Structure formats: C-alpha cells, structure tokens
C-alpha cells in the first residue's frame, strides 16, 4: 500500500475543523473533499509531501455540494489537469453551474462572510465531471470504492466506502467530532445545516454506514474516528433531540424560532458531551457558535418546509 494523509484545511482559519484526505499509490493520487478555494494550497502541499505530482492526481471526490466540502473543487481541477471530479448527480449539476449555489450560500452567510469563507467559485467544465450512481463501484490501483447515497444531512450526499482501508469517507452523514473539544475523549454530535435536513433519513444513513462493516469513519469535521457503534448511538440520540425540538416550534412565534432553536441545539450538544464526560469551556462554545447557528437554521428550515 501507498500512503494515506489527513489534511487540515484550516477552514475559517481554524485548526482541526475541516479535513480533506489524500490517498497515494505508486505516485498517483485521489483527493476526497476539497474544502474552499483557500484550502487548495494546503492540499497541493500535502500532495507534494506525498510525492503526488499535479499531473498524477487522477480523481477528486466530493461527498456533497456544501462549500466547506466542494467549494475549492474547481480550483484543484484547474491545478491538476488530468484529474476527474466524481460527484452525486445533484452535486455535479451545481458545480458545473454554481450560480444558484452561490446565491443560496450568500443568503445563509451574508455577502461579506461568504467572500471571507469561500472566496471565488468558478464553473467546472462538464467534461471533467463524472456522476457516480448509488451502489456504483470504482476500482483504483488496489482500492475498491463503493459509492453509497446517504440522505439526511442533504439530499445530494453520498459516502465512499473503501474496502482496502475498511473505512468510510462520511462527509457530514456521520456527524461532527472536533478533536480540540474532546480532551482525548470520544464526543460526537449531528450536523443539521440548511436546506435539506431530514432526521429520519439521517438515522437511516447512519445505519447504512455501519452496515458496511467498516472499522473507521473518515469525517470531514474532523479526521478519522473509531468506536463507530457508540458514535452511532450518540448521533441518533442527538437526532432525536432535534426531532423533538422541531415539534416544539409549533408553539413558538416565527421571530423567536431561530433563538429558540439555538438554545435547543446547545442543550443537545451539552447532553452528548455530559454523557461522554467531556467538559465544554467558554472557548469551546465560542468555537461552536457557527455550528450552533447553522444547525438551528437547518432545523427551523425543516420545520417551516414541513408546514408548507
């Protein structure tokens, strides 16, 4: 076997928040997840350190179209002329024509924050994109990849099971686990960001990931984790908190829904931390502010969508 490398993309200038992955075999490579355009120099540096020339990167894979996963794909393709992008069909559509994606993300983050977080996003030529269907396989230099559609976090999401590594690249389908919050202990919570969150599908996706028999999940947020059954139980408990909070929104005035849901998301995270003997400090909560806000937005959106 060649080398395997977890890349800290330093999303939003924070360490151990978002990762990309490089698999190298005989000087050829695959990158899974790209984060934003700001992360591409870090990915190129990891390729150089692992002796993968830009002309020998063969595939770039993104789990879904959210920009902390796929925003830099166009630039990495530009830098790596022989690479092909592998994507879910709905993801492919929005990376080939990112205009609606940019508009949607700008509405969530605001114009100034969008520029700060994601920078420029350009269309990807259609001929450099290959759509991967549910259950499709890819054989690559001794690796056997299976693409598994995993709704819940987003309806355009897939995971990639690598039989050679016996691990699943989970995107956002197996939650968030930040090492700098854990004090060496296992702690994980679900991510429910806008606009396609579905708790029932999210639980089903967790079961599909476990059913692969993998012994490791490669999270985008952040890094490899094991003890998957315990993590899955915690994620499902967190999702049940979210389901209950959505039901409570019926009694909350529209103008108060976001602040109400932010409190509920904090309670969910605190509950999972407590049962894993993890103490969250003020600094930890400040780092979690963006996740709390985006998770709350996603839950409010899910409620209002169901009401429509």
PDB file of N, CA and C in Angstrom, residues 46 57 64 106 114 130 140 143 163 171 174 178 194-195 199 211 213 221 224 237 242 246 273 284 301-302 304:
ATOM      1  N   UNK A  46       0.254  19.019   0.551  1.00  0.00           N
ATOM      2  CA  UNK A  46       0.188  17.619   1.005  1.00  0.00           C
ATOM      3  C   UNK A  46       0.508  16.662  -0.130  1.00  0.00           C
ATOM      4  N   UNK A  57      -2.591  13.453 -10.144  1.00  0.00           N
ATOM      5  CA  UNK A  57      -3.823  13.350  -9.370  1.00  0.00           C
ATOM      6  C   UNK A  57      -4.913  12.914 -10.340  1.00  0.00           C
ATOM      7  N   UNK A  64     -20.656  16.043  -1.086  1.00  0.00           N
ATOM      8  CA  UNK A  64     -21.858  16.814  -1.417  1.00  0.00           C
ATOM      9  C   UNK A  64     -21.425  18.238  -1.755  1.00  0.00           C
ATOM     10  N   UNK A 106     -24.846  32.659  -0.148  1.00  0.00           N
ATOM     11  CA  UNK A 106     -24.773  34.080   0.216  1.00  0.00           C
ATOM     12  C   UNK A 106     -25.956  34.461   1.098  1.00  0.00           C
ATOM     13  N   UNK A 114     -19.536  35.327   3.124  1.00  0.00           N
ATOM     14  CA  UNK A 114     -19.357  34.385   2.025  1.00  0.00           C
ATOM     15  C   UNK A 114     -17.984  34.571   1.383  1.00  0.00           C
ATOM     16  N   UNK A 130     -17.648  13.327 -13.552  1.00  0.00           N
ATOM     17  CA  UNK A 130     -18.274  12.016 -13.717  1.00  0.00           C
ATOM     18  C   UNK A 130     -19.258  11.794 -12.578  1.00  0.00           C
ATOM     19  N   UNK A 140      -9.480   1.348  -8.252  1.00  0.00           N
ATOM     20  CA  UNK A 140      -8.379   2.279  -8.475  1.00  0.00           C
ATOM     21  C   UNK A 140      -7.131   1.796  -7.749  1.00  0.00           C
ATOM     22  N   UNK A 143      -7.473  -0.191  -4.713  1.00  0.00           N
ATOM     23  CA  UNK A 143      -8.567   0.237  -3.845  1.00  0.00           C
ATOM     24  C   UNK A 143      -9.895  -0.082  -4.526  1.00  0.00           C
ATOM     25  N   UNK A 163     -12.978  -0.440   0.593  1.00  0.00           N
ATOM     26  CA  UNK A 163     -12.792  -1.784   1.157  1.00  0.00           C
ATOM     27  C   UNK A 163     -11.347  -2.037   1.542  1.00  0.00           C
ATOM     28  N   UNK A 171     -18.310  12.470   4.825  1.00  0.00           N
ATOM     29  CA  UNK A 171     -18.818  13.828   4.647  1.00  0.00           C
ATOM     30  C   UNK A 171     -19.450  14.311   5.933  1.00  0.00           C
ATOM     31  N   UNK A 174     -22.063  11.314   9.201  1.00  0.00           N
ATOM     32  CA  UNK A 174     -21.745  10.665  10.473  1.00  0.00           C
ATOM     33  C   UNK A 174     -21.279  11.705  11.485  1.00  0.00           C
ATOM     34  N   UNK A 178     -14.924  17.204  16.868  1.00  0.00           N
ATOM     35  CA  UNK A 178     -13.753  18.078  16.863  1.00  0.00           C
ATOM     36  C   UNK A 178     -12.744  17.627  17.917  1.00  0.00           C
ATOM     37  N   UNK A 194     -28.879  23.901   6.844  1.00  0.00           N
ATOM     38  CA  UNK A 194     -29.855  24.045   5.751  1.00  0.00           C
ATOM     39  C   UNK A 194     -29.318  23.436   4.462  1.00  0.00           C
ATOM     40  N   UNK A 195     -30.171  23.058   3.497  1.00  0.00           N
ATOM     41  CA  UNK A 195     -31.609  23.255   3.490  1.00  0.00           C
ATOM     42  C   UNK A 195     -32.378  21.946   3.335  1.00  0.00           C
ATOM     43  N   UNK A 199     -34.333  14.180   9.632  1.00  0.00           N
ATOM     44  CA  UNK A 199     -33.821  13.364  10.738  1.00  0.00           C
ATOM     45  C   UNK A 199     -33.987  11.880  10.477  1.00  0.00           C
ATOM     46  N   UNK A 211     -23.511  -0.651   8.315  1.00  0.00           N
ATOM     47  CA  UNK A 211     -23.720  -1.934   7.636  1.00  0.00           C
ATOM     48  C   UNK A 211     -22.577  -2.300   6.685  1.00  0.00           C
ATOM     49  N   UNK A 213     -19.622  -2.572   7.601  1.00  0.00           N
ATOM     50  CA  UNK A 213     -18.649  -3.324   8.391  1.00  0.00           C
ATOM     51  C   UNK A 213     -17.335  -2.596   8.582  1.00  0.00           C
ATOM     52  N   UNK A 221     -15.407  16.671   9.360  1.00  0.00           N
ATOM     53  CA  UNK A 221     -15.276  17.526  10.547  1.00  0.00           C
ATOM     54  C   UNK A 221     -15.124  16.656  11.790  1.00  0.00           C
ATOM     55  N   UNK A 224     -10.192  10.911  11.270  1.00  0.00           N
ATOM     56  CA  UNK A 224     -10.651   9.531  11.462  1.00  0.00           C
ATOM     57  C   UNK A 224     -11.163   9.292  12.874  1.00  0.00           C
ATOM     58  N   UNK A 237     -29.207   9.694  19.245  1.00  0.00           N
ATOM     59  CA  UNK A 237     -29.787  10.411  20.385  1.00  0.00           C
ATOM     60  C   UNK A 237     -29.860  11.909  20.094  1.00  0.00           C
ATOM     61  N   UNK A 242     -33.219  16.703  18.150  1.00  0.00           N
ATOM     62  CA  UNK A 242     -33.575  17.641  17.070  1.00  0.00           C
ATOM     63  C   UNK A 242     -35.016  17.443  16.621  1.00  0.00           C
ATOM     64  N   UNK A 246     -37.991  20.314  16.812  1.00  0.00           N
ATOM     65  CA  UNK A 246     -38.786  20.739  15.654  1.00  0.00           C
ATOM     66  C   UNK A 246     -40.276  20.729  16.005  1.00  0.00           C
ATOM     67  N   UNK A 273     -22.110  15.789  25.304  1.00  0.00           N
ATOM     68  CA  UNK A 273     -20.819  15.998  25.973  1.00  0.00           C
ATOM     69  C   UNK A 273     -20.841  15.412  27.389  1.00  0.00           C
ATOM     70  N   UNK A 284     -14.555  26.657  24.040  1.00  0.00           N
ATOM     71  CA  UNK A 284     -15.177  25.635  23.196  1.00  0.00           C
ATOM     72  C   UNK A 284     -16.483  26.144  22.597  1.00  0.00           C
ATOM     73  N   UNK A 301     -35.616  25.658   9.206  1.00  0.00           N
ATOM     74  CA  UNK A 301     -35.992  25.494   7.796  1.00  0.00           C
ATOM     75  C   UNK A 301     -36.771  24.198   7.589  1.00  0.00           C
ATOM     76  N   UNK A 302     -36.336  23.112   8.228  1.00  0.00           N
ATOM     77  CA  UNK A 302     -37.024  21.823   8.101  1.00  0.00           C
ATOM     78  C   UNK A 302     -38.452  21.927   8.629  1.00  0.00           C
ATOM     79  N   UNK A 304     -40.322  24.753   8.869  1.00  0.00           N
ATOM     80  CA  UNK A 304     -41.125  25.628   8.011  1.00  0.00           C
ATOM     81  C   UNK A 304     -41.434  24.973   6.672  1.00  0.00           C
TER      82      UNK A 304
END
